[in-house]
Structure formats: structure tokens, C-alpha cells
PDB file of C-alpha atoms and ligand atoms in Angstrom:
ATOM      1  CA  UNK A  12      21.339 -14.143 -42.932  1.00  0.00           C
ATOM      2  CA  UNK A  13      20.898 -10.655 -44.357  1.00  0.00           C
ATOM      3  CA  UNK A  14      21.718  -7.883 -41.913  1.00  0.00           C
ATOM      4  CA  UNK A  15      18.807  -5.846 -40.580  1.00  0.00           C
ATOM      5  CA  UNK A  16      18.586  -2.251 -41.836  1.00  0.00           C
ATOM      6  CA  UNK A  17      20.509  -0.058 -39.413  1.00  0.00           C
ATOM      7  CA  UNK A  18      17.479   1.910 -38.095  1.00  0.00           C
ATOM      8  CA  UNK A  19      15.857  -1.376 -37.034  1.00  0.00           C
ATOM      9  CA  UNK A  20      19.045  -2.581 -35.357  1.00  0.00           C
ATOM     10  CA  UNK A  21      19.265   0.729 -33.471  1.00  0.00           C
ATOM     11  CA  UNK A  22      15.622   0.468 -32.403  1.00  0.00           C
ATOM     12  CA  UNK A  23      16.115  -3.105 -31.173  1.00  0.00           C
ATOM     13  CA  UNK A  24      19.138  -1.979 -29.214  1.00  0.00           C
ATOM     14  CA  UNK A  25      17.210   0.924 -27.637  1.00  0.00           C
ATOM     15  CA  UNK A  26      14.215  -1.263 -26.737  1.00  0.00           C
ATOM     16  CA  UNK A  27      16.373  -3.957 -25.175  1.00  0.00           C
ATOM     17  CA  UNK A  28      17.625  -1.389 -22.615  1.00  0.00           C
ATOM     18  CA  UNK A  29      14.113  -1.272 -21.138  1.00  0.00           C
ATOM     19  CA  UNK A  30      13.422  -3.292 -17.975  1.00  0.00           C
ATOM     20  CA  UNK A  31      11.894  -6.668 -18.657  1.00  0.00           C
ATOM     21  CA  UNK A  32      12.510  -6.493 -22.406  1.00  0.00           C
ATOM     22  CA  UNK A  33      14.869  -9.225 -23.572  1.00  0.00           C
ATOM     23  CA  UNK A  34      16.539  -9.346 -27.019  1.00  0.00           C
ATOM     24  CA  UNK A  35      13.758 -11.437 -28.559  1.00  0.00           C
ATOM     25  CA  UNK A  36      10.966  -9.165 -27.314  1.00  0.00           C
ATOM     26  CA  UNK A  37      12.949  -6.108 -28.443  1.00  0.00           C
ATOM     27  CA  UNK A  38      13.203  -7.613 -31.910  1.00  0.00           C
ATOM     28  CA  UNK A  39       9.504  -8.468 -32.005  1.00  0.00           C
ATOM     29  CA  UNK A  40       8.446  -4.975 -30.877  1.00  0.00           C
ATOM     30  CA  UNK A  41      10.836  -3.269 -33.314  1.00  0.00           C
ATOM     31  CA  UNK A  42       9.617  -5.317 -36.277  1.00  0.00           C
ATOM     32  CA  UNK A  43       6.027  -4.581 -35.262  1.00  0.00           C
ATOM     33  CA  UNK A  44       6.681  -0.834 -35.012  1.00  0.00           C
ATOM     34  CA  UNK A  45       8.401  -0.459 -38.388  1.00  0.00           C
ATOM     35  CA  UNK A  46       5.431  -2.117 -40.065  1.00  0.00           C
ATOM     36  CA  UNK A  47       2.701  -0.395 -38.068  1.00  0.00           C
ATOM     37  CA  UNK A  48       0.690   2.607 -39.169  1.00  0.00           C
ATOM     38  CA  UNK A  49       2.739   5.808 -38.940  1.00  0.00           C
ATOM     39  CA  UNK A  50       0.015   7.601 -36.974  1.00  0.00           C
ATOM     40  CA  UNK A  51      -0.104   4.909 -34.290  1.00  0.00           C
ATOM     41  CA  UNK A  52       3.687   4.929 -33.917  1.00  0.00           C
ATOM     42  CA  UNK A  53       3.738   8.727 -33.647  1.00  0.00           C
ATOM     43  CA  UNK A  54       1.025   8.518 -30.943  1.00  0.00           C
ATOM     44  CA  UNK A  55       3.123   6.050 -28.953  1.00  0.00           C
ATOM     45  CA  UNK A  56       6.265   8.189 -29.290  1.00  0.00           C
ATOM     46  CA  UNK A  57       4.331  11.263 -28.174  1.00  0.00           C
ATOM     47  CA  UNK A  58       2.772   9.439 -25.214  1.00  0.00           C
ATOM     48  CA  UNK A  59       6.254   8.422 -24.040  1.00  0.00           C
ATOM     49  CA  UNK A  60       7.607  11.962 -24.351  1.00  0.00           C
ATOM     50  CA  UNK A  61       4.505  13.503 -22.797  1.00  0.00           C
ATOM     51  CA  UNK A  62       4.686  11.194 -19.767  1.00  0.00           C
ATOM     52  CA  UNK A  63       8.393  11.810 -19.330  1.00  0.00           C
ATOM     53  CA  UNK A  64       7.998  15.590 -19.487  1.00  0.00           C
ATOM     54  CA  UNK A  65       4.925  15.831 -17.254  1.00  0.00           C
ATOM     55  CA  UNK A  66       5.857  13.431 -14.475  1.00  0.00           C
ATOM     56  CA  UNK A  67       8.253  14.399 -11.708  1.00  0.00           C
ATOM     57  CA  UNK A  68       9.085  13.368  -8.172  1.00  0.00           C
ATOM     58  CA  UNK A  69       7.016  14.763  -5.305  1.00  0.00           C
ATOM     59  CA  UNK A  70       9.350  16.906  -3.156  1.00  0.00           C
ATOM     60  CA  UNK A  71       8.205  15.676   0.273  1.00  0.00           C
ATOM     61  CA  UNK A  72       7.589  11.980  -0.408  1.00  0.00           C
ATOM     62  CA  UNK A  73       9.394  11.109  -3.649  1.00  0.00           C
ATOM     63  CA  UNK A  74       6.322   9.619  -5.370  1.00  0.00           C
ATOM     64  CA  UNK A  75       5.792  10.107  -9.090  1.00  0.00           C
ATOM     65  CA  UNK A  76       3.403  12.975  -9.646  1.00  0.00           C
ATOM     66  CA  UNK A  77       2.389  15.732 -12.040  1.00  0.00           C
ATOM     67  CA  UNK A  78       2.344  18.274  -9.223  1.00  0.00           C
ATOM     68  CA  UNK A  79       4.396  18.540  -6.078  1.00  0.00           C
ATOM     69  CA  UNK A  80       3.167  18.019  -3.397  1.00  0.00           C
ATOM     70  CA  UNK A  81       1.368  14.953  -4.745  1.00  0.00           C
ATOM     71  CA  UNK A  82      -2.312  14.209  -4.063  1.00  0.00           C
ATOM     72  CA  UNK A  83      -1.443  12.031  -1.040  1.00  0.00           C
ATOM     73  CA  UNK A  84       0.923  14.587   0.558  1.00  0.00           C
ATOM     74  CA  UNK A  85      -1.662  17.333  -0.045  1.00  0.00           C
ATOM     75  CA  UNK A  86      -4.568  15.318   1.433  1.00  0.00           C
ATOM     76  CA  UNK A  87      -5.283  16.755   4.888  1.00  0.00           C
ATOM     77  CA  UNK A  88      -7.591  13.842   5.760  1.00  0.00           C
ATOM     78  CA  UNK A  89      -4.578  11.554   5.853  1.00  0.00           C
ATOM     79  CA  UNK A  90      -2.692  10.995   9.093  1.00  0.00           C
ATOM     80  CA  UNK A  91       0.511  13.035   8.904  1.00  0.00           C
ATOM     81  CA  UNK A  92       1.854  11.496  12.131  1.00  0.00           C
ATOM     82  CA  UNK A  93       2.248   8.140  10.365  1.00  0.00           C
ATOM     83  CA  UNK A  94       4.779   7.755   7.549  1.00  0.00           C
ATOM     84  CA  UNK A  95       5.251   4.533   5.596  1.00  0.00           C
ATOM     85  CA  UNK A  96       8.705   4.084   4.056  1.00  0.00           C
ATOM     86  CA  UNK A  97       8.825   2.160   0.769  1.00  0.00           C
ATOM     87  CA  UNK A  98      11.556   1.378  -1.737  1.00  0.00           C
ATOM     88  CA  UNK A  99       9.909   2.499  -4.970  1.00  0.00           C
ATOM     89  CA  UNK A 100       7.049   4.748  -6.112  1.00  0.00           C
ATOM     90  CA  UNK A 101       5.153   1.695  -7.394  1.00  0.00           C
ATOM     91  CA  UNK A 102       4.992   0.294  -3.837  1.00  0.00           C
ATOM     92  CA  UNK A 103       2.663   3.172  -2.930  1.00  0.00           C
ATOM     93  CA  UNK A 104       0.183   1.878  -5.500  1.00  0.00           C
ATOM     94  CA  UNK A 105       0.278  -1.607  -3.959  1.00  0.00           C
ATOM     95  CA  UNK A 106      -0.334  -0.257  -0.452  1.00  0.00           C
ATOM     96  CA  UNK A 107      -3.060   2.137  -1.584  1.00  0.00           C
ATOM     97  CA  UNK A 108      -4.883  -0.765  -3.255  1.00  0.00           C
ATOM     98  CA  UNK A 109      -4.993  -2.555   0.101  1.00  0.00           C
ATOM     99  CA  UNK A 110      -6.820   0.505   1.565  1.00  0.00           C
ATOM    100  CA  UNK A 111      -5.282  -0.401   4.919  1.00  0.00           C
ATOM    101  CA  UNK A 112      -3.044   2.643   5.275  1.00  0.00           C
ATOM    102  CA  UNK A 113      -4.237   6.183   5.946  1.00  0.00           C
ATOM    103  CA  UNK A 114      -0.922   7.915   6.592  1.00  0.00           C
ATOM    104  CA  UNK A 115       1.721   9.509   4.398  1.00  0.00           C
ATOM    105  CA  UNK A 116       4.524   7.871   2.422  1.00  0.00           C
ATOM    106  CA  UNK A 117       8.234   8.281   1.885  1.00  0.00           C
ATOM    107  CA  UNK A 118       9.988   6.719  -1.110  1.00  0.00           C
ATOM    108  CA  UNK A 119      13.623   5.749  -0.536  1.00  0.00           C
ATOM    109  CA  UNK A 120      14.392   5.236  -4.215  1.00  0.00           C
ATOM    110  CA  UNK A 121      15.866   1.778  -3.681  1.00  0.00           C
ATOM    111  CA  UNK A 122      17.584  -0.154  -0.932  1.00  0.00           C
ATOM    112  CA  UNK A 123      21.082  -0.311   0.437  1.00  0.00           C
ATOM    113  CA  UNK A 124      23.057  -2.753  -1.692  1.00  0.00           C
ATOM    114  CA  UNK A 125      26.823  -2.888  -1.180  1.00  0.00           C
ATOM    115  CA  UNK A 126      27.178  -5.291  -4.112  1.00  0.00           C
ATOM    116  CA  UNK A 127      24.960  -3.167  -6.358  1.00  0.00           C
ATOM    117  CA  UNK A 128      26.881  -0.027  -5.403  1.00  0.00           C
ATOM    118  CA  UNK A 129      23.938   1.579  -3.571  1.00  0.00           C
ATOM    119  CA  UNK A 130      25.040   3.403  -0.428  1.00  0.00           C
ATOM    120  CA  UNK A 131      22.781   5.064   2.144  1.00  0.00           C
ATOM    121  CA  UNK A 132      23.643   8.485   0.648  1.00  0.00           C
ATOM    122  CA  UNK A 133      22.131   7.356  -2.662  1.00  0.00           C
ATOM    123  CA  UNK A 134      18.723   6.966  -1.017  1.00  0.00           C
ATOM    124  CA  UNK A 135      16.279   9.637   0.174  1.00  0.00           C
ATOM    125  CA  UNK A 136      17.171   9.132   3.834  1.00  0.00           C
ATOM    126  CA  UNK A 137      18.347  12.689   4.489  1.00  0.00           C
ATOM    127  CA  UNK A 138      14.998  13.905   3.119  1.00  0.00           C
ATOM    128  CA  UNK A 139      13.244  11.626   5.607  1.00  0.00           C
ATOM    129  CA  UNK A 140      15.338  13.055   8.444  1.00  0.00           C
ATOM    130  CA  UNK A 141      14.339  16.535   7.327  1.00  0.00           C
ATOM    131  CA  UNK A 142      10.680  15.506   7.516  1.00  0.00           C
ATOM    132  CA  UNK A 143      11.263  14.059  10.999  1.00  0.00           C
ATOM    133  CA  UNK A 144      12.985  17.257  12.118  1.00  0.00           C
ATOM    134  CA  UNK A 145       9.910  19.170  10.975  1.00  0.00           C
ATOM    135  CA  UNK A 146       7.995  17.484  13.811  1.00  0.00           C
ATOM    136  CA  UNK A 147       4.595  15.829  13.979  1.00  0.00           C
ATOM    137  CA  UNK A 148       5.695  12.343  12.899  1.00  0.00           C
ATOM    138  CA  UNK A 149       4.991   9.770  15.614  1.00  0.00           C
ATOM    139  CA  UNK A 150       5.505   6.529  13.735  1.00  0.00           C
ATOM    140  CA  UNK A 151       7.636   5.340  10.840  1.00  0.00           C
ATOM    141  CA  UNK A 152       6.363   2.144   9.233  1.00  0.00           C
ATOM    142  CA  UNK A 153       9.037   0.337   7.240  1.00  0.00           C
ATOM    143  CA  UNK A 154       7.486  -1.510   4.290  1.00  0.00           C
ATOM    144  CA  UNK A 155      10.568  -2.781   2.498  1.00  0.00           C
ATOM    145  CA  UNK A 156      11.298  -5.951   0.554  1.00  0.00           C
ATOM    146  CA  UNK A 157      11.569  -9.157   2.562  1.00  0.00           C
ATOM    147  CA  UNK A 158      14.861 -10.219   0.953  1.00  0.00           C
ATOM    148  CA  UNK A 159      18.293  -9.822   2.552  1.00  0.00           C
ATOM    149  CA  UNK A 160      18.911  -6.300   1.256  1.00  0.00           C
ATOM    150  CA  UNK A 161      15.425  -5.138   2.239  1.00  0.00           C
ATOM    151  CA  UNK A 162      15.964  -6.497   5.755  1.00  0.00           C
ATOM    152  CA  UNK A 163      19.416  -4.916   6.050  1.00  0.00           C
ATOM    153  CA  UNK A 164      18.036  -1.570   4.870  1.00  0.00           C
ATOM    154  CA  UNK A 165      15.290  -1.814   7.504  1.00  0.00           C
ATOM    155  CA  UNK A 166      17.775  -2.399  10.315  1.00  0.00           C
ATOM    156  CA  UNK A 167      19.982   0.420   9.090  1.00  0.00           C
ATOM    157  CA  UNK A 168      17.022   2.812   9.050  1.00  0.00           C
ATOM    158  CA  UNK A 169      15.736   1.702  12.458  1.00  0.00           C
ATOM    159  CA  UNK A 170      19.129   2.539  13.933  1.00  0.00           C
ATOM    160  CA  UNK A 171      19.690   5.790  12.070  1.00  0.00           C
ATOM    161  CA  UNK A 172      16.184   7.191  12.543  1.00  0.00           C
ATOM    162  CA  UNK A 173      15.823   6.233  16.223  1.00  0.00           C
ATOM    163  CA  UNK A 174      14.929   9.235  18.361  1.00  0.00           C
ATOM    164  CA  UNK A 175      12.889   9.801  21.504  1.00  0.00           C
ATOM    165  CA  UNK A 176       9.147   9.660  21.026  1.00  0.00           C
ATOM    166  CA  UNK A 177       9.329   8.027  17.588  1.00  0.00           C
ATOM    167  CA  UNK A 178       7.941   4.548  17.078  1.00  0.00           C
ATOM    168  CA  UNK A 179       9.630   2.575  14.298  1.00  0.00           C
ATOM    169  CA  UNK A 180       7.688  -0.436  13.112  1.00  0.00           C
ATOM    170  CA  UNK A 181       7.987  -2.822  10.216  1.00  0.00           C
ATOM    171  CA  UNK A 182       5.551  -4.821   8.205  1.00  0.00           C
ATOM    172  CA  UNK A 183       6.637  -8.000   6.504  1.00  0.00           C
ATOM    173  CA  UNK A 184       5.220 -10.683   8.729  1.00  0.00           C
ATOM    174  CA  UNK A 185       3.117 -12.843   6.456  1.00  0.00           C
ATOM    175  CA  UNK A 186       4.586 -11.412   3.263  1.00  0.00           C
ATOM    176  CA  UNK A 187       6.144 -13.923   0.881  1.00  0.00           C
ATOM    177  CA  UNK A 188       9.848 -14.211   1.739  1.00  0.00           C
ATOM    178  CA  UNK A 189      12.397 -12.758  -0.616  1.00  0.00           C
ATOM    179  CA  UNK A 190       9.979 -10.608  -2.628  1.00  0.00           C
ATOM    180  CA  UNK A 191       8.822  -7.054  -3.040  1.00  0.00           C
ATOM    181  CA  UNK A 192       5.432  -5.607  -2.152  1.00  0.00           C
ATOM    182  CA  UNK A 193       4.096  -5.965  -5.691  1.00  0.00           C
ATOM    183  CA  UNK A 194       3.877  -9.737  -5.278  1.00  0.00           C
ATOM    184  CA  UNK A 195       1.617  -9.551  -2.233  1.00  0.00           C
ATOM    185  CA  UNK A 196      -2.136  -9.412  -2.698  1.00  0.00           C
ATOM    186  CA  UNK A 197      -4.245  -6.696  -1.077  1.00  0.00           C
ATOM    187  CA  UNK A 198      -5.444  -8.835   1.821  1.00  0.00           C
ATOM    188  CA  UNK A 199      -1.916  -9.966   2.671  1.00  0.00           C
ATOM    189  CA  UNK A 200      -0.713  -6.363   2.602  1.00  0.00           C
ATOM    190  CA  UNK A 201      -3.505  -5.138   4.839  1.00  0.00           C
ATOM    191  CA  UNK A 202      -2.770  -7.957   7.340  1.00  0.00           C
ATOM    192  CA  UNK A 203       0.940  -7.125   7.161  1.00  0.00           C
ATOM    193  CA  UNK A 204       0.152  -3.479   7.949  1.00  0.00           C
ATOM    194  CA  UNK A 205      -2.199  -4.292  10.814  1.00  0.00           C
ATOM    195  CA  UNK A 206       0.307  -6.756  12.238  1.00  0.00           C
ATOM    196  CA  UNK A 207       3.262  -4.392  12.091  1.00  0.00           C
ATOM    197  CA  UNK A 208       5.647  -4.663  15.022  1.00  0.00           C
ATOM    198  CA  UNK A 209       8.017  -2.340  16.705  1.00  0.00           C
ATOM    199  CA  UNK A 210      11.686  -2.694  15.785  1.00  0.00           C
ATOM    200  CA  UNK A 211      14.304  -2.711  18.526  1.00  0.00           C
ATOM    201  CA  UNK A 212      17.195  -0.526  17.423  1.00  0.00           C
TER     202      UNK A 212
HETATM  203 ZN1   ZN B 324       4.022  13.244  -2.072  1.00  0.00          ZN
END
């Protein structure tokens, strides 16, 4: 089999680093791109760069945003005494679609995973403690994955964040076991939020 020209091999290699893109898809995308119209490829490249340069993390909550504070943090109609803790920015989208939550969010940036090398210090827990120290937060709602690491992270947080006058609750009852929020439909998420229960530290 003739070797692929080096630029194509490099492109395949770069594409296969993307999440969810296996070697075969990387090859298919690369071969499509090198045969596509130059203008369309340039547009795609520019869209990628543009998004990367314009999007940043919101300082208070850690969501992806063009401006910090993000639209949710800046919205005074939302209940600032209620903060929902999620693993990833995309989880905010899932919960917002359910329209069942009117508080603020806090993105951890992952979950504690001793095997994956993720320690509590790697997550935005200190930032959450800073928000708590600022006062006004009455309830923390933990909306983490229902797998083992999500559960363990929830228990860790419930213990570490416990302080007088703060309610710490978790959703998850009714969510499919062993999955993240993105696999739950809107109705399930809104039931899970309504049915949240207090955690005993
Ligand atoms: Zn924000």
C-alpha cells in the first residue's frame, strides 16, 4: 500500500486526538478535508480558532462563556442562595434544558479519580469554598455522575463543604445508574432535581 502524503498523515494524527474520533473517522475526515473546497476548509479552520480565542471560563462558576461573569451568574432573577454543582460545563446545558433549576451553578471541572490521577486540588473546590465564604448561599445541590467516582466525589464534597446553616443535597435518584447527566432526558432531570435529598455528612 502506498504511503499517504505526510500532510495527510499529520492531519489524521491531529484529528484522532479529538474526543470521540477514532482512527477510521480521523482518516475519513482528513481525506474529506484535503479534497474539499479551499474556502470551506478555511472557514472551518477559522471557526475553530475563533471559538477557541473567544471562549473562556466564567470566573465565579467555571462555565464556558464569552464574558465573565456569564449570563447565568449575571442574571439577578436567578436564586443566588441555591448553587448546583456539576462536573462539566456541558452539564449546565442539560440542566437548563430541563427548566427545573432557577439557581446558580458551579463547575468542578471533573470528578475525583485516584486511578485517573485527579485529586481534589485539581478541581474547582477551593473556588466553591470562596463563594461559600462570601455568604448568601443556603443550599448546595450536587448534580454529579451516578457512577462510582461521581458518588465518591459527592461524599467528599458533602464532608468538606459541611458548615452550619448550609443544606447539602444531591440529585441522582431516578437517574440512570453509572451515567452522566447528558444521558438523562429533561423530564428525568427535572424529577431528579425536585426529588433531591439532603446528604448526611
Ligand atoms: Zn458563571
